[in-house]
DNA sequence: ATGAATGCAAAAACTTTGCATGACG
DNA sequence: CGTCATGCAAAGTTTTTGCATTCAT
């Protein structure tokens, strides 16, 4: 039985290697679009004929978040979505017509955020920025 | 019966003037902190001895949002909060230790957002930015 | 009077929890 | 083997909806 990369990731995160955790990790890594709700993950599991409870999906996603493996975002619509944590931080741009999500990074904005926060006497722990956009070609 | 400012606001928004809508509008305008969940509003109504159903609070807040009277935000914790819409746009800074919310505005960030969005071929419709901050005086 | 708004209760959507069973190290 | 993870179902939260009644115009 060969050791997969995912097993290593789980061990490093201090999580016991189990079938649900492996499957969920695989799904998140292969996911397109990159942002998935607990339901989305559960649906993929069902498609893959895995019998894993929805409750477990929620538990595992929460653990992954605590372990820093995934990031949780609250866009607008009121339910959480998860994406694999990457070293490179990025923000999001959501096309309001299509729902498509574009990721981007701009160091000037990051720097401005830090400077604004410091001006108010705080230090920046984290941030969350979503730009709602649209193709300009729409009439009116 | 004298006409209040709030009555005018409701009429202008195309909403019939009713007791629940007036009371909720008053509460939002007087609110401190400025960000209130539906439950918060409902609690205030109860304190004021008004018998208005929670369902009505949700309905009215949704109508106010559609009418542009209030803005809805999803910070981190998963339930929506509302604040009176003001002409001057601003973003939010949340102290992760105390939960306190600071509002701020920085034109340089606004300009950068527009420029980034255009570089991707979109136009900016709206945005949402929350900085999670902390008092630097914490040890470790 | 007539159509819209409200209150109540029931339902829906999303997430968490309790507990007995089963799996990992 | 002891502990931790899982599945299932039940409970919690937050928000929405159906319907009879009340209210604004």
Short mmCIF file of N, CA, C and O in Angstrom, two decimals, chain B residues 65-129:
data_model
loop_
_atom_site.label_atom_id
_atom_site.label_comp_id
_atom_site.label_asym_id
_atom_site.label_seq_id
_atom_site.Cartn_x
_atom_site.Cartn_y
_atom_site.Cartn_z
N UNK B 65 -33.69 46.44 2.49
CA UNK B 65 -32.47 46.24 1.70
C UNK B 65 -32.77 46.44 0.22
O UNK B 65 -32.03 47.14 -0.47
N UNK B 66 -33.84 45.86 -0.26
CA UNK B 66 -34.21 46.03 -1.68
C UNK B 66 -34.43 47.49 -2.01
O UNK B 66 -34.11 47.95 -3.10
N UNK B 67 -34.98 48.21 -1.05
CA UNK B 67 -35.28 49.61 -1.28
C UNK B 67 -34.04 50.49 -1.13
O UNK B 67 -34.10 51.69 -1.34
N UNK B 68 -32.94 49.89 -0.71
CA UNK B 68 -31.71 50.67 -0.56
C UNK B 68 -31.64 51.46 0.73
O UNK B 68 -30.76 52.28 0.90
N UNK B 69 -32.58 51.19 1.65
CA UNK B 69 -32.56 51.91 2.92
C UNK B 69 -31.48 51.39 3.85
O UNK B 69 -30.91 52.13 4.64
N UNK B 70 -31.24 50.10 3.79
CA UNK B 70 -30.20 49.51 4.64
C UNK B 70 -29.27 48.66 3.80
O UNK B 70 -29.59 48.30 2.67
N UNK B 71 -28.12 48.36 4.38
CA UNK B 71 -27.18 47.46 3.72
C UNK B 71 -27.03 46.21 4.56
O UNK B 71 -27.05 46.26 5.78
N UNK B 72 -26.87 45.11 3.88
CA UNK B 72 -26.71 43.83 4.56
C UNK B 72 -25.26 43.41 4.45
O UNK B 72 -24.65 43.51 3.40
N UNK B 73 -24.70 42.93 5.56
CA UNK B 73 -23.32 42.45 5.54
C UNK B 73 -23.24 41.07 6.13
O UNK B 73 -23.96 40.74 7.07
N UNK B 74 -22.37 40.28 5.58
CA UNK B 74 -22.06 38.98 6.18
C UNK B 74 -20.63 39.04 6.69
O UNK B 74 -19.71 38.84 5.92
N UNK B 75 -20.45 39.31 7.95
CA UNK B 75 -19.10 39.32 8.45
C UNK B 75 -18.57 37.90 8.48
O UNK B 75 -18.64 37.21 7.47
N UNK B 76 -18.11 37.41 9.57
CA UNK B 76 -17.53 36.07 9.56
C UNK B 76 -18.49 35.02 10.07
O UNK B 76 -18.58 33.93 9.54
N UNK B 77 -19.22 35.35 11.09
CA UNK B 77 -19.88 34.34 11.91
C UNK B 77 -21.15 33.71 11.33
O UNK B 77 -21.80 32.93 12.00
N UNK B 78 -21.52 34.07 10.15
CA UNK B 78 -22.59 33.31 9.52
C UNK B 78 -24.00 33.84 9.67
O UNK B 78 -24.91 33.23 9.15
N UNK B 79 -24.19 34.93 10.37
CA UNK B 79 -25.53 35.51 10.27
C UNK B 79 -25.45 36.97 9.86
O UNK B 79 -24.51 37.68 10.18
N UNK B 80 -26.45 37.35 9.10
CA UNK B 80 -26.42 38.66 8.46
C UNK B 80 -26.63 39.78 9.46
O UNK B 80 -27.37 39.62 10.43
N UNK B 81 -26.00 40.90 9.22
CA UNK B 81 -26.27 42.11 10.00
C UNK B 81 -26.61 43.23 9.04
O UNK B 81 -26.20 43.23 7.89
N UNK B 82 -27.41 44.16 9.55
CA UNK B 82 -27.87 45.28 8.73
C UNK B 82 -27.41 46.58 9.32
O UNK B 82 -27.26 46.70 10.54
N UNK B 83 -27.22 47.57 8.48
CA UNK B 83 -26.93 48.91 8.96
C UNK B 83 -27.59 49.89 8.01
O UNK B 83 -27.79 49.60 6.84
N UNK B 84 -27.93 51.05 8.51
CA UNK B 84 -28.53 52.07 7.67
C UNK B 84 -27.59 52.39 6.52
O UNK B 84 -26.38 52.53 6.71
N UNK B 85 -28.14 52.49 5.33
CA UNK B 85 -27.32 52.85 4.18
C UNK B 85 -26.98 54.33 4.28
O UNK B 85 -27.84 55.14 4.57
N UNK B 86 -25.74 54.65 4.09
CA UNK B 86 -25.37 56.07 4.09
C UNK B 86 -24.80 56.38 2.72
O UNK B 86 -24.36 55.50 2.00
N UNK B 87 -24.83 57.65 2.36
CA UNK B 87 -24.34 58.03 1.04
C UNK B 87 -22.87 57.71 0.93
O UNK B 87 -22.37 57.29 -0.10
N UNK B 88 -22.16 57.95 2.03
CA UNK B 88 -20.73 57.74 1.98
C UNK B 88 -20.42 56.28 2.24
O UNK B 88 -20.68 55.73 3.31
N UNK B 89 -19.84 55.67 1.23
CA UNK B 89 -19.43 54.28 1.35
C UNK B 89 -18.30 54.13 2.36
O UNK B 89 -17.48 55.03 2.53
N UNK B 90 -18.26 53.00 3.02
CA UNK B 90 -17.13 52.74 3.91
C UNK B 90 -16.91 51.24 4.03
O UNK B 90 -17.77 50.44 3.67
N UNK B 91 -15.76 50.87 4.52
CA UNK B 91 -15.45 49.46 4.77
C UNK B 91 -15.37 49.22 6.26
O UNK B 91 -15.55 50.14 7.05
N UNK B 92 -15.09 47.98 6.64
CA UNK B 92 -15.12 47.64 8.06
C UNK B 92 -13.86 46.97 8.55
O UNK B 92 -13.21 46.22 7.83
N UNK B 93 -13.58 47.25 9.81
CA UNK B 93 -12.45 46.68 10.51
C UNK B 93 -13.05 46.04 11.76
O UNK B 93 -13.76 46.71 12.50
N UNK B 94 -12.82 44.77 11.96
CA UNK B 94 -13.41 44.10 13.13
C UNK B 94 -12.31 43.65 14.07
O UNK B 94 -11.39 42.94 13.67
N UNK B 95 -12.39 44.06 15.32
CA UNK B 95 -11.42 43.63 16.33
C UNK B 95 -11.78 42.19 16.71
O UNK B 95 -12.86 41.93 17.25
N UNK B 96 -10.87 41.27 16.42
CA UNK B 96 -11.20 39.85 16.64
C UNK B 96 -11.30 39.50 18.12
O UNK B 96 -11.88 38.47 18.47
N UNK B 97 -10.74 40.33 18.99
CA UNK B 97 -10.83 40.02 20.41
C UNK B 97 -12.12 40.56 21.03
O UNK B 97 -12.77 39.89 21.82
N UNK B 98 -12.48 41.77 20.64
CA UNK B 98 -13.64 42.40 21.29
C UNK B 98 -14.89 42.37 20.42
O UNK B 98 -15.99 42.59 20.92
N UNK B 99 -14.74 42.11 19.12
CA UNK B 99 -15.90 42.13 18.24
C UNK B 99 -16.29 43.53 17.81
O UNK B 99 -17.23 43.71 17.05
N UNK B 100 -15.56 44.50 18.29
CA UNK B 100 -15.88 45.90 17.96
C UNK B 100 -15.65 46.17 16.48
O UNK B 100 -14.71 45.68 15.88
N UNK B 101 -16.54 46.94 15.88
CA UNK B 101 -16.45 47.25 14.46
C UNK B 101 -16.08 48.70 14.25
O UNK B 101 -16.70 49.59 14.82
N UNK B 102 -15.05 48.94 13.45
CA UNK B 102 -14.66 50.31 13.09
C UNK B 102 -14.92 50.50 11.61
O UNK B 102 -14.64 49.61 10.81
N UNK B 103 -15.49 51.62 11.26
CA UNK B 103 -15.70 51.90 9.85
C UNK B 103 -14.61 52.82 9.34
O UNK B 103 -14.14 53.68 10.07
N UNK B 104 -14.23 52.63 8.10
CA UNK B 104 -13.22 53.52 7.54
C UNK B 104 -13.42 53.62 6.04
O UNK B 104 -14.14 52.84 5.43
N UNK B 105 -12.74 54.60 5.48
CA UNK B 105 -12.82 54.81 4.03
C UNK B 105 -11.46 55.26 3.56
O UNK B 105 -10.82 56.09 4.20
N UNK B 106 -11.00 54.70 2.49
CA UNK B 106 -9.71 55.11 1.95
C UNK B 106 -9.80 55.14 0.43
O UNK B 106 -9.95 54.10 -0.21
N UNK B 107 -9.70 56.32 -0.11
CA UNK B 107 -9.88 56.47 -1.55
C UNK B 107 -8.82 55.72 -2.35
O UNK B 107 -9.08 55.22 -3.44
N UNK B 108 -7.62 55.58 -1.79
CA UNK B 108 -6.57 54.87 -2.53
C UNK B 108 -6.96 53.43 -2.76
O UNK B 108 -6.72 52.85 -3.82
N UNK B 109 -7.59 52.83 -1.76
CA UNK B 109 -8.02 51.44 -1.93
C UNK B 109 -9.14 51.35 -2.94
O UNK B 109 -9.15 50.48 -3.82
N UNK B 110 -10.07 52.28 -2.86
CA UNK B 110 -11.18 52.27 -3.81
C UNK B 110 -10.64 52.37 -5.24
O UNK B 110 -11.09 51.66 -6.14
N UNK B 111 -9.68 53.27 -5.43
CA UNK B 111 -9.13 53.47 -6.77
C UNK B 111 -8.42 52.21 -7.25
O UNK B 111 -8.56 51.79 -8.39
N UNK B 112 -7.66 51.59 -6.35
CA UNK B 112 -6.94 50.37 -6.73
C UNK B 112 -7.92 49.27 -7.12
O UNK B 112 -7.69 48.53 -8.07
N UNK B 113 -8.99 49.16 -6.38
CA UNK B 113 -9.98 48.13 -6.70
C UNK B 113 -10.52 48.33 -8.11
O UNK B 113 -10.59 47.38 -8.89
N UNK B 114 -10.87 49.57 -8.42
CA UNK B 114 -11.39 49.83 -9.76
C UNK B 114 -10.35 49.47 -10.82
O UNK B 114 -10.66 48.84 -11.83
N UNK B 115 -9.11 49.83 -10.54
CA UNK B 115 -8.08 49.60 -11.56
C UNK B 115 -7.81 48.11 -11.75
O UNK B 115 -7.64 47.62 -12.86
N UNK B 116 -7.83 47.38 -10.65
CA UNK B 116 -7.60 45.93 -10.76
C UNK B 116 -8.72 45.25 -11.53
O UNK B 116 -8.49 44.41 -12.40
N UNK B 117 -9.94 45.64 -11.21
CA UNK B 117 -11.10 45.05 -11.86
C UNK B 117 -11.06 45.32 -13.37
O UNK B 117 -11.31 44.43 -14.19
N UNK B 118 -10.70 46.56 -13.72
CA UNK B 118 -10.65 46.90 -15.14
C UNK B 118 -9.57 46.13 -15.86
O UNK B 118 -9.75 45.70 -17.00
N UNK B 119 -8.47 45.91 -15.16
CA UNK B 119 -7.39 45.15 -15.77
C UNK B 119 -7.85 43.73 -16.12
O UNK B 119 -7.33 43.09 -17.02
N UNK B 120 -8.85 43.25 -15.39
CA UNK B 120 -9.37 41.91 -15.67
C UNK B 120 -10.55 41.95 -16.64
O UNK B 120 -11.19 40.94 -16.88
N UNK B 121 -10.83 43.15 -17.14
CA UNK B 121 -11.89 43.25 -18.14
C UNK B 121 -13.30 43.35 -17.57
O UNK B 121 -14.27 43.09 -18.28
N UNK B 122 -13.41 43.71 -16.30
CA UNK B 122 -14.74 43.84 -15.72
C UNK B 122 -15.01 45.29 -15.33
O UNK B 122 -14.12 46.14 -15.45
N UNK B 123 -16.21 45.53 -14.83
CA UNK B 123 -16.45 46.80 -14.18
C UNK B 123 -16.93 46.50 -12.76
O UNK B 123 -17.58 45.49 -12.51
N UNK B 124 -16.58 47.38 -11.84
CA UNK B 124 -16.87 47.14 -10.43
C UNK B 124 -18.31 47.52 -10.12
O UNK B 124 -18.74 48.64 -10.36
N UNK B 125 -19.04 46.57 -9.57
CA UNK B 125 -20.43 46.82 -9.21
C UNK B 125 -20.53 47.18 -7.73
O UNK B 125 -21.25 48.08 -7.33
N UNK B 126 -19.78 46.47 -6.94
CA UNK B 126 -19.86 46.65 -5.50
C UNK B 126 -18.66 45.93 -4.90
O UNK B 126 -17.98 45.18 -5.57
N UNK B 127 -18.44 46.16 -3.63
CA UNK B 127 -17.41 45.35 -2.98
C UNK B 127 -17.65 45.29 -1.50
O UNK B 127 -18.54 45.94 -0.96
N UNK B 128 -16.85 44.49 -0.89
CA UNK B 128 -17.07 44.09 0.47
C UNK B 128 -15.70 43.80 1.02
O UNK B 128 -15.01 42.92 0.54
N UNK B 129 -15.27 44.57 1.99
CA UNK B 129 -13.93 44.35 2.53
C UNK B 129 -13.99 44.43 4.05
O UNK B 129 -14.49 45.40 4.61
#
